[in-house]
Coordinates of C-alpha atoms in Angstrom, one line a residue:
M62 CA -137.5 68.0 3.3
Q63 CA -136.2 65.6 5.8
Y64 CA -132.8 64.1 5.7
S65 CA -130.8 61.4 7.4
H66 CA -127.5 59.7 6.6
N67 CA -125.0 57.1 7.6
F68 CA -122.0 58.6 6.0
N69 CA -119.8 58.9 9.1
P70 CA -116.4 57.8 7.9
T71 CA -115.4 55.9 11.1
I72 CA -116.4 55.2 14.7
S73 CA -116.6 58.2 17.0
D74 CA -114.0 59.0 19.7
E75 CA -116.6 58.4 22.4
D76 CA -117.6 55.0 20.9
I77 CA -113.9 54.0 20.8
F78 CA -113.4 55.1 24.4
N79 CA -116.5 53.1 25.5
E80 CA -115.0 50.0 23.7
I81 CA -111.8 50.4 25.6
V82 CA -113.8 50.7 28.9
K83 CA -115.5 47.4 28.0
E84 CA -112.2 45.9 27.2
K85 CA -110.9 46.7 30.7
E86 CA -113.1 44.0 32.0
Y87 CA -111.2 41.2 30.3
I88 CA -107.8 42.6 29.1
G89 CA -105.6 42.6 32.1
Y90 CA -102.9 45.1 31.4
Y91 CA -105.2 48.1 32.0
N92 CA -105.4 47.2 35.7
L93 CA -101.8 46.3 36.4
P94 CA -100.9 49.8 37.8
F95 CA -103.3 49.2 40.8
Q96 CA -101.9 45.9 42.0
D97 CA -100.3 45.2 45.4
T98 CA -96.5 45.2 45.0
T99 CA -95.8 43.8 48.4
P100 CA -95.0 40.2 47.2
F101 CA -92.3 41.5 44.8
K102 CA -90.7 43.8 47.4
E103 CA -90.7 41.1 50.1
Y104 CA -89.0 38.6 47.8
A105 CA -86.5 41.2 46.7
K106 CA -85.4 41.6 50.3
T107 CA -84.4 37.9 50.4
V108 CA -82.1 38.0 47.4
T109 CA -78.5 37.8 48.5
Q110 CA -76.8 37.4 45.1
S111 CA -75.0 40.3 43.4
N112 CA -76.2 39.5 39.9
V113 CA -79.6 39.0 38.5
V114 CA -80.0 37.2 35.1
V115 CA -83.3 37.3 33.3
I116 CA -83.8 34.4 31.0
G117 CA -86.5 35.1 28.5
I118 CA -87.3 36.6 25.1
G119 CA -89.6 39.2 23.6
G120 CA -92.3 40.4 26.0
S121 CA -90.5 38.6 28.8
T122 CA -87.5 40.9 28.6
L123 CA -87.9 44.0 26.4
G124 CA -90.0 46.0 28.8
T125 CA -87.8 45.3 31.8
Y126 CA -84.7 46.1 29.7
A127 CA -86.3 49.4 28.6
I128 CA -86.8 50.6 32.1
Y129 CA -83.5 49.3 33.4
K130 CA -81.6 50.9 30.5
Y131 CA -83.3 54.2 31.1
L132 CA -82.7 54.4 34.8
K133 CA -79.5 52.4 35.6
H134 CA -77.0 55.3 35.2
S135 CA -79.0 57.6 37.5
K136 CA -79.6 55.1 40.3
N137 CA -77.3 53.6 42.9
L138 CA -78.6 50.1 42.2
S139 CA -77.7 47.3 44.6
K140 CA -77.3 44.6 42.0
K141 CA -76.4 44.2 38.3
L142 CA -79.1 43.0 35.8
F143 CA -78.3 40.9 32.8
F144 CA -80.5 39.5 30.0
L145 CA -80.1 36.1 28.2
E146 CA -82.6 36.4 25.4
T147 CA -81.2 35.0 22.2
T148 CA -80.0 31.7 21.0
D149 CA -77.0 33.2 19.3
P150 CA -74.2 31.1 20.8
I151 CA -71.6 34.0 20.7
D152 CA -74.0 36.3 22.6
I153 CA -74.7 33.6 25.2
K154 CA -71.1 32.7 25.8
S155 CA -69.8 36.3 25.9
K156 CA -72.4 37.4 28.4
I157 CA -71.9 34.3 30.7
E158 CA -68.2 34.7 30.7
N159 CA -68.6 38.1 32.4
I160 CA -71.0 36.9 35.1
D161 CA -70.1 35.1 38.3
L162 CA -72.7 32.4 38.1
E163 CA -72.2 31.3 41.7
D164 CA -73.3 34.8 42.8
T165 CA -76.3 35.0 40.5
L166 CA -80.1 34.8 40.8
F167 CA -81.7 33.4 37.7
V168 CA -85.2 34.8 36.8
V169 CA -86.7 32.5 34.2
I170 CA -89.7 34.0 32.4
S171 CA -92.0 32.4 29.9
K172 CA -95.8 33.0 29.8
S173 CA -96.5 29.7 28.1
G174 CA -93.8 27.9 29.9
T175 CA -92.6 26.2 26.7
T176 CA -90.8 29.0 24.9
V177 CA -88.0 27.3 22.9
E178 CA -85.4 30.0 23.3
T179 CA -86.0 30.3 27.0
V180 CA -85.9 26.6 27.8
A181 CA -82.8 26.1 25.6
I182 CA -80.9 28.9 27.4
F183 CA -82.0 27.6 30.8
K184 CA -80.8 24.1 29.9
Y185 CA -77.4 25.5 29.1
V186 CA -77.2 27.5 32.3
N187 CA -78.1 24.3 34.2
S188 CA -75.1 22.6 32.7
L189 CA -72.8 25.3 34.2
V190 CA -74.3 25.8 37.6
T191 CA -76.9 24.0 39.7
C192 CA -80.2 25.8 39.4
N193 CA -82.4 25.2 42.4
H194 CA -84.7 26.9 44.9
T195 CA -81.8 29.0 46.3
N196 CA -80.9 30.7 43.0
T197 CA -83.8 30.4 40.6
V198 CA -87.2 32.0 40.5
I199 CA -89.9 31.3 37.9
I200 CA -92.4 33.7 36.3
T201 CA -95.0 32.0 34.2
E202 CA -98.7 31.1 34.0
S203 CA -100.1 29.1 36.8
D204 CA -101.0 26.1 34.6
S205 CA -97.8 26.0 32.5
K206 CA -95.3 23.1 32.3
L207 CA -92.7 25.5 33.6
N208 CA -94.8 26.1 36.7
T209 CA -95.0 22.3 37.2
Y210 CA -91.2 22.1 36.9
A211 CA -90.8 24.9 39.5
Q212 CA -93.2 23.2 41.9
A213 CA -91.4 19.9 41.6
N214 CA -88.2 21.6 42.4
A215 CA -89.5 23.8 45.3
M216 CA -88.7 27.0 43.3
T217 CA -90.5 30.2 44.1
T218 CA -93.0 31.2 41.4
F219 CA -94.8 34.4 40.4
D220 CA -97.8 34.3 38.2
I221 CA -98.4 36.0 34.8
P222 CA -102.2 36.6 34.6
Q223 CA -103.7 34.8 31.6
N224 CA -105.4 37.9 30.4
V225 CA -102.1 39.9 30.2
G226 CA -100.2 39.3 26.9
G227 CA -96.4 39.1 27.0
R228 CA -95.8 42.4 25.2
F229 CA -98.2 44.2 27.6
S230 CA -96.7 42.5 30.8
V231 CA -94.0 44.9 31.8
F232 CA -96.0 46.1 34.8
S233 CA -96.7 42.6 36.0
A234 CA -94.3 40.3 37.8
V235 CA -92.4 40.0 34.5
G236 CA -91.0 43.5 35.0
L237 CA -91.7 44.4 38.6
L238 CA -89.9 41.5 40.2
P239 CA -86.4 41.8 38.6
L240 CA -86.6 45.6 38.8
A241 CA -87.4 45.4 42.5
I242 CA -84.6 43.0 43.1
V243 CA -82.0 45.3 41.6
G244 CA -83.3 48.3 43.6
I245 CA -85.6 50.2 41.3
N246 CA -88.6 51.7 43.0
I247 CA -91.5 49.8 41.5
D248 CA -94.1 51.8 43.4
E249 CA -92.9 54.9 41.6
L250 CA -93.1 53.0 38.3
L251 CA -96.8 52.1 39.0
K252 CA -97.5 55.6 40.2
G253 CA -96.5 56.9 36.7
A254 CA -98.7 54.3 34.9
K255 CA -101.5 54.9 37.4
E256 CA -101.6 58.6 36.8
T257 CA -101.8 58.1 33.1
N258 CA -104.5 55.5 33.5
N259 CA -106.6 57.7 35.7
D260 CA -106.2 60.7 33.4
F261 CA -107.2 58.7 30.3
F262 CA -110.2 57.0 31.9
G263 CA -111.3 60.1 33.8
I264 CA -111.1 58.4 37.1
F265 CA -110.7 60.5 40.3
G266 CA -111.3 59.0 43.7
T267 CA -114.1 56.5 43.5
Q268 CA -115.5 57.7 40.2
V269 CA -115.9 55.2 37.5
S270 CA -114.5 55.5 33.9
T271 CA -116.3 58.4 32.2
W272 CA -116.2 60.1 28.9
A273 CA -117.7 63.3 30.4
K274 CA -114.6 64.1 32.4
S275 CA -112.1 65.9 30.2
S276 CA -108.7 64.4 29.7
L277 CA -105.6 65.7 28.1
V278 CA -104.1 62.2 27.7
R279 CA -107.3 60.8 26.2
T280 CA -107.6 63.7 23.8
R281 CA -104.0 63.5 22.7
L282 CA -104.0 59.7 22.2
L283 CA -107.4 59.5 20.4
K284 CA -106.3 62.3 18.0
K285 CA -103.0 60.5 17.3
A286 CA -104.5 57.1 16.9
R287 CA -107.3 58.3 14.6
F288 CA -104.7 60.1 12.4
L289 CA -102.4 57.1 12.2
V290 CA -105.2 54.7 11.2
E291 CA -107.1 57.0 8.8
Y292 CA -103.9 57.9 7.0
K293 CA -102.2 54.5 7.2
N294 CA -102.1 54.1 3.5
S295 CA -100.3 57.4 3.1
F296 CA -98.1 57.2 6.2
N297 CA -97.5 53.6 6.9
I298 CA -94.2 53.9 8.6
N299 CA -94.1 55.3 12.2
V300 CA -90.7 56.5 13.3
V301 CA -89.9 57.0 17.0
F302 CA -86.8 59.3 17.1
S303 CA -85.6 59.2 20.7
Y304 CA -83.1 61.8 21.7
S305 CA -81.3 59.8 24.4
S306 CA -79.3 56.6 24.3
R307 CA -81.1 55.7 27.5
L308 CA -84.2 55.2 25.3
E309 CA -82.7 52.5 23.1
G310 CA -84.5 49.9 25.2
F311 CA -87.8 51.7 24.9
N312 CA -87.4 51.8 21.1
K313 CA -87.0 48.0 21.0
W314 CA -90.0 47.5 23.2
Y315 CA -92.1 49.8 21.1
I316 CA -91.2 47.9 17.9
Q317 CA -92.4 44.7 19.4
L318 CA -95.5 46.3 20.9
W319 CA -96.5 48.0 17.7
G320 CA -95.5 45.3 15.2
E321 CA -97.0 42.3 17.0
S322 CA -100.1 44.1 18.0
L323 CA -101.1 45.9 14.8
G324 CA -99.9 43.7 12.0
K325 CA -103.2 41.8 11.6
V326 CA -106.0 40.7 9.4
D327 CA -109.2 42.8 10.2
I328 CA -112.8 41.8 10.4
N329 CA -113.2 42.3 6.7
N330 CA -110.2 39.9 6.0
T331 CA -108.1 42.9 5.0
R332 CA -104.4 43.0 6.0
Q333 CA -103.7 45.9 8.3
G334 CA -100.5 47.1 10.0
L335 CA -98.3 50.1 10.9
T336 CA -94.5 49.7 10.6
P337 CA -92.5 50.7 13.6
I338 CA -89.0 52.2 13.3
G339 CA -87.0 53.2 16.4
I340 CA -83.9 55.4 16.0
I341 CA -81.7 57.3 18.4
G342 CA -80.6 61.0 18.2
P343 CA -78.3 62.5 17.5
I344 CA -76.7 59.4 16.1
D345 CA -79.3 58.8 13.4
Q346 CA -79.3 62.4 12.4
H347 CA -76.4 61.3 10.2
S348 CA -78.3 58.5 8.5
F349 CA -82.1 58.1 8.8
L350 CA -82.8 61.9 9.1
Q351 CA -81.8 62.2 5.4
L352 CA -84.4 59.7 4.5
I353 CA -87.0 61.5 6.5
I354 CA -86.3 64.9 5.1
E355 CA -85.8 64.1 1.4
G356 CA -87.2 60.6 1.1
R357 CA -90.8 59.4 0.3
R358 CA -93.6 61.0 2.3
D359 CA -94.6 57.7 3.9
K360 CA -93.5 58.3 7.4
T361 CA -94.8 59.9 10.6
V362 CA -92.2 61.0 13.2
T363 CA -92.5 61.1 16.9
V364 CA -89.5 62.9 18.6
I365 CA -89.0 62.0 22.2
K366 CA -87.0 64.4 24.3
V367 CA -85.7 64.3 27.9
E368 CA -86.1 67.5 29.7
N369 CA -83.7 66.8 32.6
F370 CA -80.9 64.4 32.1
D371 CA -79.7 64.6 35.7
N372 CA -76.2 65.1 34.5
D373 CA -74.0 68.3 34.3
L374 CA -71.2 67.0 32.1
K375 CA -69.8 69.9 30.1
I376 CA -67.7 70.5 27.0
P377 CA -64.4 71.9 28.4
A378 CA -63.4 75.5 27.6
I379 CA -60.4 74.6 25.6
T380 CA -59.3 75.8 22.1
L381 CA -58.1 73.2 19.6
E382 CA -55.8 74.5 16.9
G383 CA -57.5 74.9 13.6
L384 CA -61.0 74.5 15.2
E385 CA -61.3 77.9 16.9
D386 CA -64.5 78.5 15.0
L387 CA -66.2 75.9 17.2
D388 CA -65.3 77.6 20.5
Y389 CA -69.0 78.5 20.9
L390 CA -69.3 75.0 22.2
N391 CA -67.1 75.8 25.2
D392 CA -68.7 75.3 28.7
L393 CA -71.9 74.0 27.1
E394 CA -73.5 71.1 28.9
F395 CA -73.9 68.0 26.8
S396 CA -77.5 67.8 28.0
S397 CA -78.1 71.3 26.5
L398 CA -76.4 70.2 23.3
I399 CA -78.5 67.1 22.7
K400 CA -81.7 69.1 23.5
S401 CA -80.7 71.7 20.9
Q402 CA -80.0 68.9 18.4
A403 CA -83.5 67.6 19.0
D404 CA -85.0 71.0 18.6
A405 CA -83.1 71.6 15.4
T406 CA -84.4 68.2 14.0
I407 CA -88.0 69.1 15.0
E408 CA -87.8 72.5 13.3
A409 CA -86.3 71.0 10.2
I410 CA -89.1 68.5 9.9
Q411 CA -91.9 71.0 10.8
N412 CA -90.6 73.6 8.3
L413 CA -91.4 71.2 5.4
N414 CA -95.1 71.1 6.4
D415 CA -95.7 67.7 4.8
I416 CA -94.3 65.3 7.4
P417 CA -96.7 64.5 10.3
C418 CA -94.6 65.1 13.5
D419 CA -95.3 65.2 17.2
V420 CA -93.1 65.7 20.2
I421 CA -93.1 64.0 23.5
T422 CA -91.0 65.6 26.3
I423 CA -90.2 63.3 29.3
D424 CA -89.8 65.3 32.5
G425 CA -86.7 63.6 33.7
V426 CA -84.8 60.3 34.4
C427 CA -87.1 58.7 37.0
E428 CA -89.4 55.7 37.4
S429 CA -92.7 57.5 37.0
A430 CA -91.6 59.3 33.8
I431 CA -90.6 56.1 31.8
A432 CA -93.6 54.2 33.1
S433 CA -96.0 57.0 32.1
L434 CA -94.5 57.0 28.6
M435 CA -94.7 53.2 28.2
Y436 CA -98.3 53.0 29.6
E437 CA -99.3 55.8 27.1
Y438 CA -97.9 53.7 24.3
E439 CA -99.8 50.7 25.4
L440 CA -103.0 52.7 25.4
L441 CA -102.2 54.2 22.0
T442 CA -101.7 50.6 20.6
S443 CA -105.0 49.5 22.0
L444 CA -106.8 52.6 20.4
C445 CA -105.2 52.0 17.0
G446 CA -106.3 48.4 17.2
K447 CA -109.9 49.5 17.9
F448 CA -109.8 51.9 15.0
M449 CA -108.5 49.2 12.7
Y450 CA -111.1 46.6 13.8
I451 CA -108.4 44.0 14.7
N452 CA -107.6 41.8 17.7
T453 CA -104.7 43.7 19.2
Y454 CA -103.8 41.0 21.7
D455 CA -103.2 37.8 19.7
Q456 CA -100.2 37.0 17.4
P457 CA -101.2 34.1 15.0
G458 CA -98.3 35.1 12.6
V459 CA -95.8 34.5 15.4
E460 CA -97.5 31.2 16.5
S461 CA -97.3 29.8 13.0
G462 CA -93.6 30.2 12.9
K463 CA -93.3 28.5 16.3
M464 CA -95.2 25.5 15.1
I465 CA -93.0 25.2 12.0
L466 CA -89.9 25.4 14.2
K467 CA -91.1 22.7 16.5
K468 CA -91.7 20.3 13.6
K469 CA -88.3 21.0 12.2
L470 CA -86.6 20.4 15.5
Q471 CA -88.6 17.2 16.1
S472 CA -88.0 15.7 12.7

């Protein structure tokens, strides 16, 4: 008897990898780690202002904020970085009141050049201080109206490649320029992203992308992406539980990346999506962890730990009357305490044996570590999109809301 079948439940890992390799030819974010950073560093040297204000929203700010938030307390940065990213009038006023606008460089970022929120805030800033070529730099697409405005006013501009979507643009001028200006080592950032890229694609030296070369990163990400997609109807909510307040910005960036990329209609006209949740430990041990442990089994959990906090702050060896039973905390470093809290949460979840859980441990508080984490999540997002048969890089749901808003404002 002869037998053949086509019962394979889904595309193979190798086929998915080959699809990603093809995608590299026209999706630009994959190649950003290999760019020349000289223009950003040279411009950064010319900036004399003490403050840098990024005016943008969404992908124009979230990635930059994630990196800055993670690193700023461990670096002796030369300048302060602020973000104007919402049209909430209270937020705008309160932030601007604490910034010396006469000693500020404004970095205006909009891929399309017509983002309503960005233009509205920029207009307001212009009413408070003269924005010109001496204190304003523009980051946008080369053919946008914002670029035309910049050229007319002799402002320095940096280009966002058309094949790099906003939420994937952190390793372009969008993130690298403001981070370089405040003193973060952008070459080390790209080094972390580059190492992850090379491991995933099996690139060493002049070798081209190859499936044959074994890869720990590729194996890990393919396994996770396949599980998330194949079990999406059972575990539709994906919780990132970050055990460091420094990762609060990363959580926000992940939520945009995941939601805007994966909430789509697939090739069969079926609605797809994975729901991102970002929480911080140990704070949310006292709220969301209860839902994870005893709530519905509709969530996966990724715990992110930091191995080296680069901080030796200790709990003092003092006894408080009535609290003597807690003296075992004496002389314990807070970094050790938070790592133990993370480990306890992980063990509590894993002991239940019915909550999918994985653990990511970041080596330390440095540029390459946060960049590697973010680049891995970009790759994971792309893999999930391939498994789901969707376009990971458009956002028609967001665009429809923009068109409605424009009609309302013009009426």
